[in-house]
Coordinates of C-alpha atoms in Angstrom, one line a residue:
X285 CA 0.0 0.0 0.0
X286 CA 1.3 3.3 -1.0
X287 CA 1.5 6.2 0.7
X288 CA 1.4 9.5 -0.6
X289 CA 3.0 12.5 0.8
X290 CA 2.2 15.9 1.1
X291 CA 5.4 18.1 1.0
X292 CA 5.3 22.1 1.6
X293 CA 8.0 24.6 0.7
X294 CA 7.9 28.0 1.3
X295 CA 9.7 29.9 -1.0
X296 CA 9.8 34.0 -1.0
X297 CA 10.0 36.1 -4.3
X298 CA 10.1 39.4 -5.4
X299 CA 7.8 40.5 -8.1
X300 CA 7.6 43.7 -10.1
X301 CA 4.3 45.5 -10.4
X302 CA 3.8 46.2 -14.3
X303 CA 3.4 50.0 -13.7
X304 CA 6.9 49.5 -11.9
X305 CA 8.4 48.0 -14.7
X306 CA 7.2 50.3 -17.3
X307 CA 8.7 53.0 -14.7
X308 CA 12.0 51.6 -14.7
X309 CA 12.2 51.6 -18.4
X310 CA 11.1 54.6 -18.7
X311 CA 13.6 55.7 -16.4
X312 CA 16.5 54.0 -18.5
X313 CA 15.6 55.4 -22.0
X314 CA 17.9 57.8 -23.8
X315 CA 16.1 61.2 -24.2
X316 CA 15.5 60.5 -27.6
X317 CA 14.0 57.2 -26.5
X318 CA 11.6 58.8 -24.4
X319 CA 10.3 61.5 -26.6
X320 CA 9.5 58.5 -28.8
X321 CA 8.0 57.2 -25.9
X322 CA 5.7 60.3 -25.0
X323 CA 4.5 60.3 -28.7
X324 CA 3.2 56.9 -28.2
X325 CA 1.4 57.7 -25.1
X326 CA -0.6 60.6 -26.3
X327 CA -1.3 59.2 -29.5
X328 CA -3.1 56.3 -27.2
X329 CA -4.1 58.5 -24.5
X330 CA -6.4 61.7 -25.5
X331 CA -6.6 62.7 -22.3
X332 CA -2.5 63.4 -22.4
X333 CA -1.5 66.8 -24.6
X334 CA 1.8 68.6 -24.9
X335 CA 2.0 71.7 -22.5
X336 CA 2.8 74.9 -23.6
X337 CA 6.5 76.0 -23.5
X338 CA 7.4 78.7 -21.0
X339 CA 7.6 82.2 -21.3
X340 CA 11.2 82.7 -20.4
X341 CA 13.7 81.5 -23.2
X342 CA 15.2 78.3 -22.3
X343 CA 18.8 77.2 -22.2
X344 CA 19.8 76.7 -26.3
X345 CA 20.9 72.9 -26.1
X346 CA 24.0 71.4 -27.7
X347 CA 23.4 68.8 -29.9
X348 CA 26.8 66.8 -30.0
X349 CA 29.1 65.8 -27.5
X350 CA 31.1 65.4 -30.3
X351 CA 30.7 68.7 -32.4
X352 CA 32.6 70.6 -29.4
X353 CA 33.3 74.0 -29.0
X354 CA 32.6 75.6 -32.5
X355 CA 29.1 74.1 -32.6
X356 CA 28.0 75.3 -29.5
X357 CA 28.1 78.9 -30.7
X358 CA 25.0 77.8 -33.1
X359 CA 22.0 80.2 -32.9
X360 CA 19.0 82.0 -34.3
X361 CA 18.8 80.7 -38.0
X362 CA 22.0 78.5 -37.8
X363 CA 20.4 76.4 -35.2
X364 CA 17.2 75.4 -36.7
X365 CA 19.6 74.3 -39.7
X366 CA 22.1 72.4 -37.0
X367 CA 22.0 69.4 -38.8
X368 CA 22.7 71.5 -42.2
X369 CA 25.5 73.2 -40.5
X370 CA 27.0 69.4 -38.6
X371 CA 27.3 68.5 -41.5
X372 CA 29.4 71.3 -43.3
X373 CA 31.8 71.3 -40.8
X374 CA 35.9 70.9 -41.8
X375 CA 37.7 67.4 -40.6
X376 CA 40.8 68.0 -38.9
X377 CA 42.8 66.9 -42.1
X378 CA 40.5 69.0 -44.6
X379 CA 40.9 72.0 -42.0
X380 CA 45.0 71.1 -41.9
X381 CA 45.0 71.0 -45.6
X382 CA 43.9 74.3 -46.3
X383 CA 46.1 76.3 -43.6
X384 CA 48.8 75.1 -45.8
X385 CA 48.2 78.1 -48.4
X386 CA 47.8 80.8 -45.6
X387 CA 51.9 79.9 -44.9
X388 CA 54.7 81.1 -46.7
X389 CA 56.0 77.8 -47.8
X390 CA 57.5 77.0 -51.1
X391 CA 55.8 74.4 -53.5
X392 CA 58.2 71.6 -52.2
X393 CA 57.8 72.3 -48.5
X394 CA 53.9 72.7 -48.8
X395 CA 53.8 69.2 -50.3
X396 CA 55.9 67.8 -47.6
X397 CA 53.4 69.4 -45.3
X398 CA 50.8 68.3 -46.8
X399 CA 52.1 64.5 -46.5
X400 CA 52.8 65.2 -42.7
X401 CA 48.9 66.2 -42.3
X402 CA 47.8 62.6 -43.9
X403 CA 49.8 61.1 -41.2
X404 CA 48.2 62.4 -38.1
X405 CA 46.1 59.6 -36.2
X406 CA 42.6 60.5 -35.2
X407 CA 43.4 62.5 -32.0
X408 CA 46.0 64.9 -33.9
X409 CA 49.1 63.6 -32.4
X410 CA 52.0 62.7 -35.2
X411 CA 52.9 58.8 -33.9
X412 CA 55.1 57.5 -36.2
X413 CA 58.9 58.8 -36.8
X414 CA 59.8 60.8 -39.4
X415 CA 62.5 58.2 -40.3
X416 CA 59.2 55.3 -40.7
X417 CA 57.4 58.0 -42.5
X418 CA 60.1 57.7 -45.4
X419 CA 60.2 54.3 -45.4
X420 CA 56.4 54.4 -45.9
X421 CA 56.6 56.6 -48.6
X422 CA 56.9 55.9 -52.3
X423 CA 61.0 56.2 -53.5
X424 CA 60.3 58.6 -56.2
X425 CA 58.8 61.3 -53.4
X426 CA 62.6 61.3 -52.5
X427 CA 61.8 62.0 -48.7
X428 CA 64.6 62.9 -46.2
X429 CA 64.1 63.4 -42.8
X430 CA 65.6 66.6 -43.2
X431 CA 63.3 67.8 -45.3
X432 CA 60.6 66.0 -43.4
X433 CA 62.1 67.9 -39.5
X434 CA 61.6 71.2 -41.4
X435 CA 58.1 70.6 -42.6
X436 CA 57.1 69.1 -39.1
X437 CA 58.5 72.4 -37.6
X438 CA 56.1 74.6 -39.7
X439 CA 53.0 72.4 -39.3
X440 CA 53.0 72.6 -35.4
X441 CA 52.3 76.4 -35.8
X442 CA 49.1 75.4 -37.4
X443 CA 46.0 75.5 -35.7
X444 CA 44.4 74.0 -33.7
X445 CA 47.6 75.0 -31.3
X446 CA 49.1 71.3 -30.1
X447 CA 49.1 69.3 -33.8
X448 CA 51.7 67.2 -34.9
X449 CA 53.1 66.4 -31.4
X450 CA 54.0 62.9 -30.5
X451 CA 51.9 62.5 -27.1
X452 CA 50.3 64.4 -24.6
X453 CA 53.2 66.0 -22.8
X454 CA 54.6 67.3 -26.0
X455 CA 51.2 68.8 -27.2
X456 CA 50.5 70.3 -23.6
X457 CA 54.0 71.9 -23.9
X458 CA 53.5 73.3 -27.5
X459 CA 50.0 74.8 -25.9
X460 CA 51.6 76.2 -23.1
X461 CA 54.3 77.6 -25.6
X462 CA 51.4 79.8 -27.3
X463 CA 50.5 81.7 -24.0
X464 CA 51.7 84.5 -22.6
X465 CA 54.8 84.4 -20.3
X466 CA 54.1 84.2 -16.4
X467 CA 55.2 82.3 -13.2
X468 CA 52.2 80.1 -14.0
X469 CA 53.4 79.1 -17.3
X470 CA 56.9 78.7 -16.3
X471 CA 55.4 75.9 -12.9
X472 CA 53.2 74.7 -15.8
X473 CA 55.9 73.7 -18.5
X474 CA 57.7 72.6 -15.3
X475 CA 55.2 69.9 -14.1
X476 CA 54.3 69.0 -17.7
X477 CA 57.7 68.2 -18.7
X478 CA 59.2 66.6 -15.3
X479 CA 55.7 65.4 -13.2
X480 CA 53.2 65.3 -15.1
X481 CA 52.5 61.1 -13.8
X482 CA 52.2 63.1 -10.3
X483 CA 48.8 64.1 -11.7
X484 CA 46.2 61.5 -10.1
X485 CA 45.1 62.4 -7.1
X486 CA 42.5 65.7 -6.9
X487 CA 43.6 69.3 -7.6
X488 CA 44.8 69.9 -3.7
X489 CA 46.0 67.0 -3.1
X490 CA 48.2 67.9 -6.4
X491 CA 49.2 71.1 -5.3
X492 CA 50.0 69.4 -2.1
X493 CA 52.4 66.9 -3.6
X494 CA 53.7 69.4 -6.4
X495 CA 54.5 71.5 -3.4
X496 CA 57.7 69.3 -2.4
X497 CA 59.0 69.4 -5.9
X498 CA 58.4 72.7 -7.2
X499 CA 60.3 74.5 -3.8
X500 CA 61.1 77.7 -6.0
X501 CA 57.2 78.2 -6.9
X502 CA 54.3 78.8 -3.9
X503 CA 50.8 77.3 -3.4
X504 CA 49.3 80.2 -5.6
X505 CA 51.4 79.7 -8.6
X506 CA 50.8 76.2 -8.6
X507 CA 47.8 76.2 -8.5
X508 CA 47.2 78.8 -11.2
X509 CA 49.2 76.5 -13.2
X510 CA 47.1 73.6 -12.6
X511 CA 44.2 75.4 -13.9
X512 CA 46.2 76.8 -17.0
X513 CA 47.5 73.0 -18.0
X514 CA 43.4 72.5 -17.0
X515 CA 42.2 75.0 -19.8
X516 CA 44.9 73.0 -22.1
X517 CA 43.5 70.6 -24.9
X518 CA 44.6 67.1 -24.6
X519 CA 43.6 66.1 -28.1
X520 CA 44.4 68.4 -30.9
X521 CA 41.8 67.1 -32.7
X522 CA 38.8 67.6 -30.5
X523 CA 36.3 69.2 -31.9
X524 CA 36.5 68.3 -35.3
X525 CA 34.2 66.0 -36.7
X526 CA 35.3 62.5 -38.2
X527 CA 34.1 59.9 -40.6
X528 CA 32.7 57.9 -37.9
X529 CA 29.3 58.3 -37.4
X530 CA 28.4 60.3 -34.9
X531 CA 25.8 59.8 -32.3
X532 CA 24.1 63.1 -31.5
X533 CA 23.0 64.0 -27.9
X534 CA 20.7 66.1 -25.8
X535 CA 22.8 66.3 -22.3
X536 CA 19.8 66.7 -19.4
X537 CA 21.8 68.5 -17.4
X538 CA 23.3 71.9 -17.2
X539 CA 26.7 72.3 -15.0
X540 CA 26.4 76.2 -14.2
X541 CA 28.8 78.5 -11.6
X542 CA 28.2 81.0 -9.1
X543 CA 30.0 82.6 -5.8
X544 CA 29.9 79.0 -4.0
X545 CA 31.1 76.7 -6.9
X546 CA 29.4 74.5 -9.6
X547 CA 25.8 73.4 -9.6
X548 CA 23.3 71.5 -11.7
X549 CA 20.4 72.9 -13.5
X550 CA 17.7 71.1 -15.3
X551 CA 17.8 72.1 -19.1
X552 CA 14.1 72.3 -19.9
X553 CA 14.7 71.8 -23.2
X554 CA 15.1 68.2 -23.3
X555 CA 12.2 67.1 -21.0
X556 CA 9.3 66.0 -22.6
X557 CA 6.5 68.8 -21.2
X558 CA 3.3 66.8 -20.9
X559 CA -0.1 67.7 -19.2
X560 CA -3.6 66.3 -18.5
X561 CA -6.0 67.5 -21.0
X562 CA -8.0 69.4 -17.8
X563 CA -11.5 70.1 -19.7
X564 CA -11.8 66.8 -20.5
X565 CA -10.7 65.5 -17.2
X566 CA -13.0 68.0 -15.9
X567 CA -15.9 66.5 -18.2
X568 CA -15.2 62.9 -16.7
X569 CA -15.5 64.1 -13.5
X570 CA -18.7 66.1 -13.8
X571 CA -20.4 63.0 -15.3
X572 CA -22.7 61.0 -13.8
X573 CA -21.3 58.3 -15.3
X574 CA -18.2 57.0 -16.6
X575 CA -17.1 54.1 -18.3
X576 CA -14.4 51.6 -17.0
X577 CA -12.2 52.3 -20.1
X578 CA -12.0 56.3 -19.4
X579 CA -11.2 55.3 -15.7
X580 CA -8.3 53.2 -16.9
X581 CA -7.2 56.3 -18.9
X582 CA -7.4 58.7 -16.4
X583 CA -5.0 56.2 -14.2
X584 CA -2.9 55.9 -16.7
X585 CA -2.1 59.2 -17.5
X586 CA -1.5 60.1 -14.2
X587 CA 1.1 57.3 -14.0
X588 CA 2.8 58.5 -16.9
X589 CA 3.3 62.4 -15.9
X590 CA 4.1 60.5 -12.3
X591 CA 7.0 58.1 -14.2
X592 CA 8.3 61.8 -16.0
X593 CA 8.4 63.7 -12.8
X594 CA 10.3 60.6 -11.0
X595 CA 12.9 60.3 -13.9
X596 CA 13.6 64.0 -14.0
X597 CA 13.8 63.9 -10.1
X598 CA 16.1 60.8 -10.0
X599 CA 18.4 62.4 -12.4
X600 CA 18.6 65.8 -11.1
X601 CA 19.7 64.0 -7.7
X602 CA 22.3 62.0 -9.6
X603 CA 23.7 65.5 -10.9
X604 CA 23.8 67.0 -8.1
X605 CA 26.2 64.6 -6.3
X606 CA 28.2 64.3 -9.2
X607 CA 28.7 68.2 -8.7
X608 CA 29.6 68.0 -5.1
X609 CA 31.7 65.0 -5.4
X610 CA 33.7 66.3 -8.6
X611 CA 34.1 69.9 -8.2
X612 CA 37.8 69.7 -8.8
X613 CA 36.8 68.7 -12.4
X614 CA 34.3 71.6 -13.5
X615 CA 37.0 73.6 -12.0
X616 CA 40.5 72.0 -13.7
X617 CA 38.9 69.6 -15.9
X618 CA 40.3 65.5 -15.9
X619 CA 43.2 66.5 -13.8
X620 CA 40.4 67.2 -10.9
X621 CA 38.7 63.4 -11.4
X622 CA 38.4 61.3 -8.2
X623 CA 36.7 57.7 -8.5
X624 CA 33.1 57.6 -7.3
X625 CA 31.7 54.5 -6.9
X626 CA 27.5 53.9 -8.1
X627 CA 27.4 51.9 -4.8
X628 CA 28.5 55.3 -2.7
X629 CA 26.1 57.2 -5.2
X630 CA 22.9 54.5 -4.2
X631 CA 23.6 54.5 -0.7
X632 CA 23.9 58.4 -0.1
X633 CA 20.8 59.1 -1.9
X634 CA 19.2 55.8 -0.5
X635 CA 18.4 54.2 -4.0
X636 CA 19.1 51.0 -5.2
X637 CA 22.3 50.8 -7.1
X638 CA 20.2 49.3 -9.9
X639 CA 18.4 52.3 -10.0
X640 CA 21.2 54.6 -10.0
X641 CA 22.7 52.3 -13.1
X642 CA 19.8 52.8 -15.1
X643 CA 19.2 56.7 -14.7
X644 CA 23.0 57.2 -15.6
X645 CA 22.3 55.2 -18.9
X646 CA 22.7 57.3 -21.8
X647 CA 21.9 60.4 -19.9
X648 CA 24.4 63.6 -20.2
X649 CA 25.7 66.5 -18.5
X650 CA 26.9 69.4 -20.4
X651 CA 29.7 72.1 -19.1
X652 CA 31.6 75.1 -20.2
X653 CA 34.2 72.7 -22.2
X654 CA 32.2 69.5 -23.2
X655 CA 29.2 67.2 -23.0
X656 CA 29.9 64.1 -20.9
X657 CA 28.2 60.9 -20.1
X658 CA 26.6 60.7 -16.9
X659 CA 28.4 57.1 -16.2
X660 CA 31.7 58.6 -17.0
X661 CA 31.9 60.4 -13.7
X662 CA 31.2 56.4 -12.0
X663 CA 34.9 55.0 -12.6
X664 CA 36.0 51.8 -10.8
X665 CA 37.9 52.6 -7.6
X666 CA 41.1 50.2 -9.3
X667 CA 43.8 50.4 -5.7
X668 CA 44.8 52.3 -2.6
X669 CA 47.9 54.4 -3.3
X670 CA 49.9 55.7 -0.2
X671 CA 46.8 57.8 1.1
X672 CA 43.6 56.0 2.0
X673 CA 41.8 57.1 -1.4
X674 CA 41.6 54.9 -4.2
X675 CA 42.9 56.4 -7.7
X676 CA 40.5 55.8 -10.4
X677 CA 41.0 53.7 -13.2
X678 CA 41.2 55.7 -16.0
X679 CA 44.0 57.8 -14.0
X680 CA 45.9 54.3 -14.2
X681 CA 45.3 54.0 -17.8
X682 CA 46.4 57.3 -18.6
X683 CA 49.8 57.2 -16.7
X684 CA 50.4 53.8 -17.8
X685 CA 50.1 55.9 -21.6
X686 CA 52.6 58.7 -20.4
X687 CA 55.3 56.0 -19.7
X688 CA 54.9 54.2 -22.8
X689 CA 55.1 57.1 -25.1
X690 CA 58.3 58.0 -22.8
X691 CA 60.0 54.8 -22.8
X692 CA 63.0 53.9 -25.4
X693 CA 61.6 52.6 -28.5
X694 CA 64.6 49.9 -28.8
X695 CA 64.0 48.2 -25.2
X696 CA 59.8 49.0 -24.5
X697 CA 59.1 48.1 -21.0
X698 CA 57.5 44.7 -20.2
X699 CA 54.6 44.4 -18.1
X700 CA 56.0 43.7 -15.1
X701 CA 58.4 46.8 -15.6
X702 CA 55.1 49.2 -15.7
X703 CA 54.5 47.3 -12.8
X704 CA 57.1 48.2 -10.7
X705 CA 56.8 51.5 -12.4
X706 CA 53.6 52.5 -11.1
X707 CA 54.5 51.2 -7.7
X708 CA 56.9 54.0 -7.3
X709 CA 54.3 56.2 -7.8
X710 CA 51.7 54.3 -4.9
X711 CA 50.4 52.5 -7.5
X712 CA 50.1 48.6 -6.1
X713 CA 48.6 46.2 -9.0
X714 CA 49.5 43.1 -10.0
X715 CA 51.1 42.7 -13.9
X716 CA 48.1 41.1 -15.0
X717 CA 46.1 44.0 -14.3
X718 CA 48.8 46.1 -15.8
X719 CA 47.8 43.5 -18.7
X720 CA 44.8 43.7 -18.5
X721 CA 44.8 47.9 -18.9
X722 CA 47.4 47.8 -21.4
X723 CA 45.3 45.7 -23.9
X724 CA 42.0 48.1 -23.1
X725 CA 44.2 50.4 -24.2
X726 CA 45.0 48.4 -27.7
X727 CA 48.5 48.8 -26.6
X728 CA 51.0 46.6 -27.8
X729 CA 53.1 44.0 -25.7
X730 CA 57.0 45.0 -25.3
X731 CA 58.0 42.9 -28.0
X732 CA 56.0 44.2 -30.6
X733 CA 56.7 47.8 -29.2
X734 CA 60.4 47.3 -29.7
X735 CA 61.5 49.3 -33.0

């Protein structure tokens, strides 16, 4: 005879409502995402309309985070035709190109300029020696690196003021060479040329450990030439459009000044401004009578103005502890960047870190010198130096660059070289990290680094 048993398990799961869900989503879409999304809505809902924009001009908004500087002085006619105008702008190599008649160069030294230009990589910077560059070259050019030194020398007084330098130090020090002589500039050129690694910690911890170095220059002057190597370009290029397509952005945010430091603003422009239809809401109300449907509409579009006003909440909060967190950067620029962590972000503004992750997605901020990424300001806390705060990871990657491009071409340094390297400078990570960065960096290993 069999028996049968009866077996219970309690089991406890978590379960989204739907309107949840749909907030969360909503909450993760791209601005032009949502607008997409708000033209659905009212298209179902009649009881949804678009409200009337305000009285008071609104912030213009920049488009691209890669159109830069020159397209943020679009306005009146030239931005309704933004797209017209994108699209017109000069490359870096078209805008090289035709510099090269504004110079009094003969026919032979214009060409060799012109050949220089077509070597540039993407960010401006001239990468390959002049010696590889005649070796590259067909033999009946007739290239010598003579020839070649003399054209380089003329191209670097082109504009934009950096090109044709091999790295970052060199292009910061050709800036620096454009500006007018001071103190500053001198402690500037200084910390360029000898510490310019020395850079990762915030802008007074910098001064701080420039301080020890630098004996001949005080606190002021260092600082005044943090902020002038700050103002500096670290990509000649930037700015300029390129053949890759480019993805064009609305940034949320607004990073603004006053007396106390920087703050964040909502820019108006890029929220979708939707209302309840009130006479018809009215109507339903006054009714004696109203169908289940038109109660399920009138729910629903309170949800959705309910879902807008959280998103734009939730974001605003993000912004403003980016700001208070990263003031050294609005102020200096990457030099100022500290690591900040999405779990420190969630747990200050009591949020769930998933929460956090999704209103940083595709979301921007834009400031006086660039449109950035919401995420970018959540780097990866990668060590502990000598002092208790962690050094963010793309400060890692970008000394690990400065070393490279310094390091003699016929014995690179291996791995476990930029190891010890970057322990010197409180760096502790392990030479498969150091790996690990070098290859996101789409750096060579030594051996195919030595020339």
């Amino acid at each position: 005879m069999s028996a049968n048993h009866l077996h219970l398990k309690l089991k406890q799961t978590q379960q989204l409502s739907q309107g949840l869900q749909h907030s969360l989503r909503v909450l993760q879409m791209s601005g032009q995402e949502l607008e997409r999304e708000v033209e659905d809505w009212l298209a179902d809902n009649p009881l949804l309309e678009r409200a009337d924009e305000p009285d008071s001009p609104l912030e213009p908004t920049r488009l691209s985070a890669a159109v830069g500087q020159r397209a943020s002085q679009l306005g009146g006619d030239d931005a309704e035709n933004a797209w017209e105008n994108i699209a017109k702008e000069d490359n870096l190599y078209s805008y090289l190109h035709a510099q090269v008649c504004e110079h009094p160069l003969g026919k032979l030294e214009a060409a060799h300029v012109h050949i220089l230009i077509d070597f540039l990589d993407e960010n401006g910077y001239l990468t390959e020696s002049l010696e590889e560059i005649v070796e590259n070259t067909p033999l009946e050019w007739m290239l010598s690196e003579s020839d070649l030194e003399n054209a380089l020398e003329q191209l670097q007084t082109f504009d934009p003021p950096g090109i044709a330098t091999g790295n970052l130090s060199e292009s910061l020090l050709h800036q620096l060479s454009r500006l007018p002589a001071s103190p500053a500039r001198r402690c500037a050129v200084q910390i360029v040329g000898k510490h310019l690694e020395r850079l990762k910690h915030g802008v007074h911890q910098n001064c701080t450990h420039l301080a020890k170095h630098l004996p001949e220059f005080d606190a002021d002057t260092i600082k005044s030439a943090l902020e002038m190597i700050g103002s500096l370009n670290p990509f000649p290029a930037y700015g300029f459009t390129t053949d890759t397509p480019t993805a064009y952005v609305q940034p949320e945010v607004l990073i603004k000044a006053n007396d106390q430091g920087w703050y964040a603003v909502s820019n108006e422009t890029t929220w979708p401004r939707v209302k309840i239809n009130s006479e018809l809401m009215q109507a339903l109300q006054e009714a004696d009578s109203v169908d289940s449907v038109w109660k399920e509409k009138a729910a629903e579009a309170r949800q959705k103005l309910d879902m807008l006003s959280q998103r734009k909440s939730t974001v605003m909060r993000i912004a403003d502890y980016i700001v208070e967190k990263q003031q050294d950067f609005f102020d200096f620029g990457e030099i100022g960047l500290v690591p900040m962590l999405i779990k420190d972000c969630a747990q200050h503004l009591e949020l769930a870190e998933s929460t956090i992750s999704r209103a940083v997605n595709q979301k921007y901020l834009s400031r006086p010198r660039g449109v950035f990424p919401l995420r970018y300001f959540f780097t990866q806390t990668a060590v502990t130096g000598e002092d208790e705060e962690g050094i963010s990871q793309s400060v890692i990657k970008a000394l690990l660059v400065q070393i490279i491009d310094s390091e003699n071409k016929h014995k690179p340094y291996s791995d476990n070289d930029l190891m010890k390297l970057l322990q010197q400078q409180g760096i502790n990570i392990s030479r498969r990290t150091v790996a690990k960065y070098r290859d996101l960096l789409h750096i060579p290993s030594a051996g195919r680094r030595r020339v």
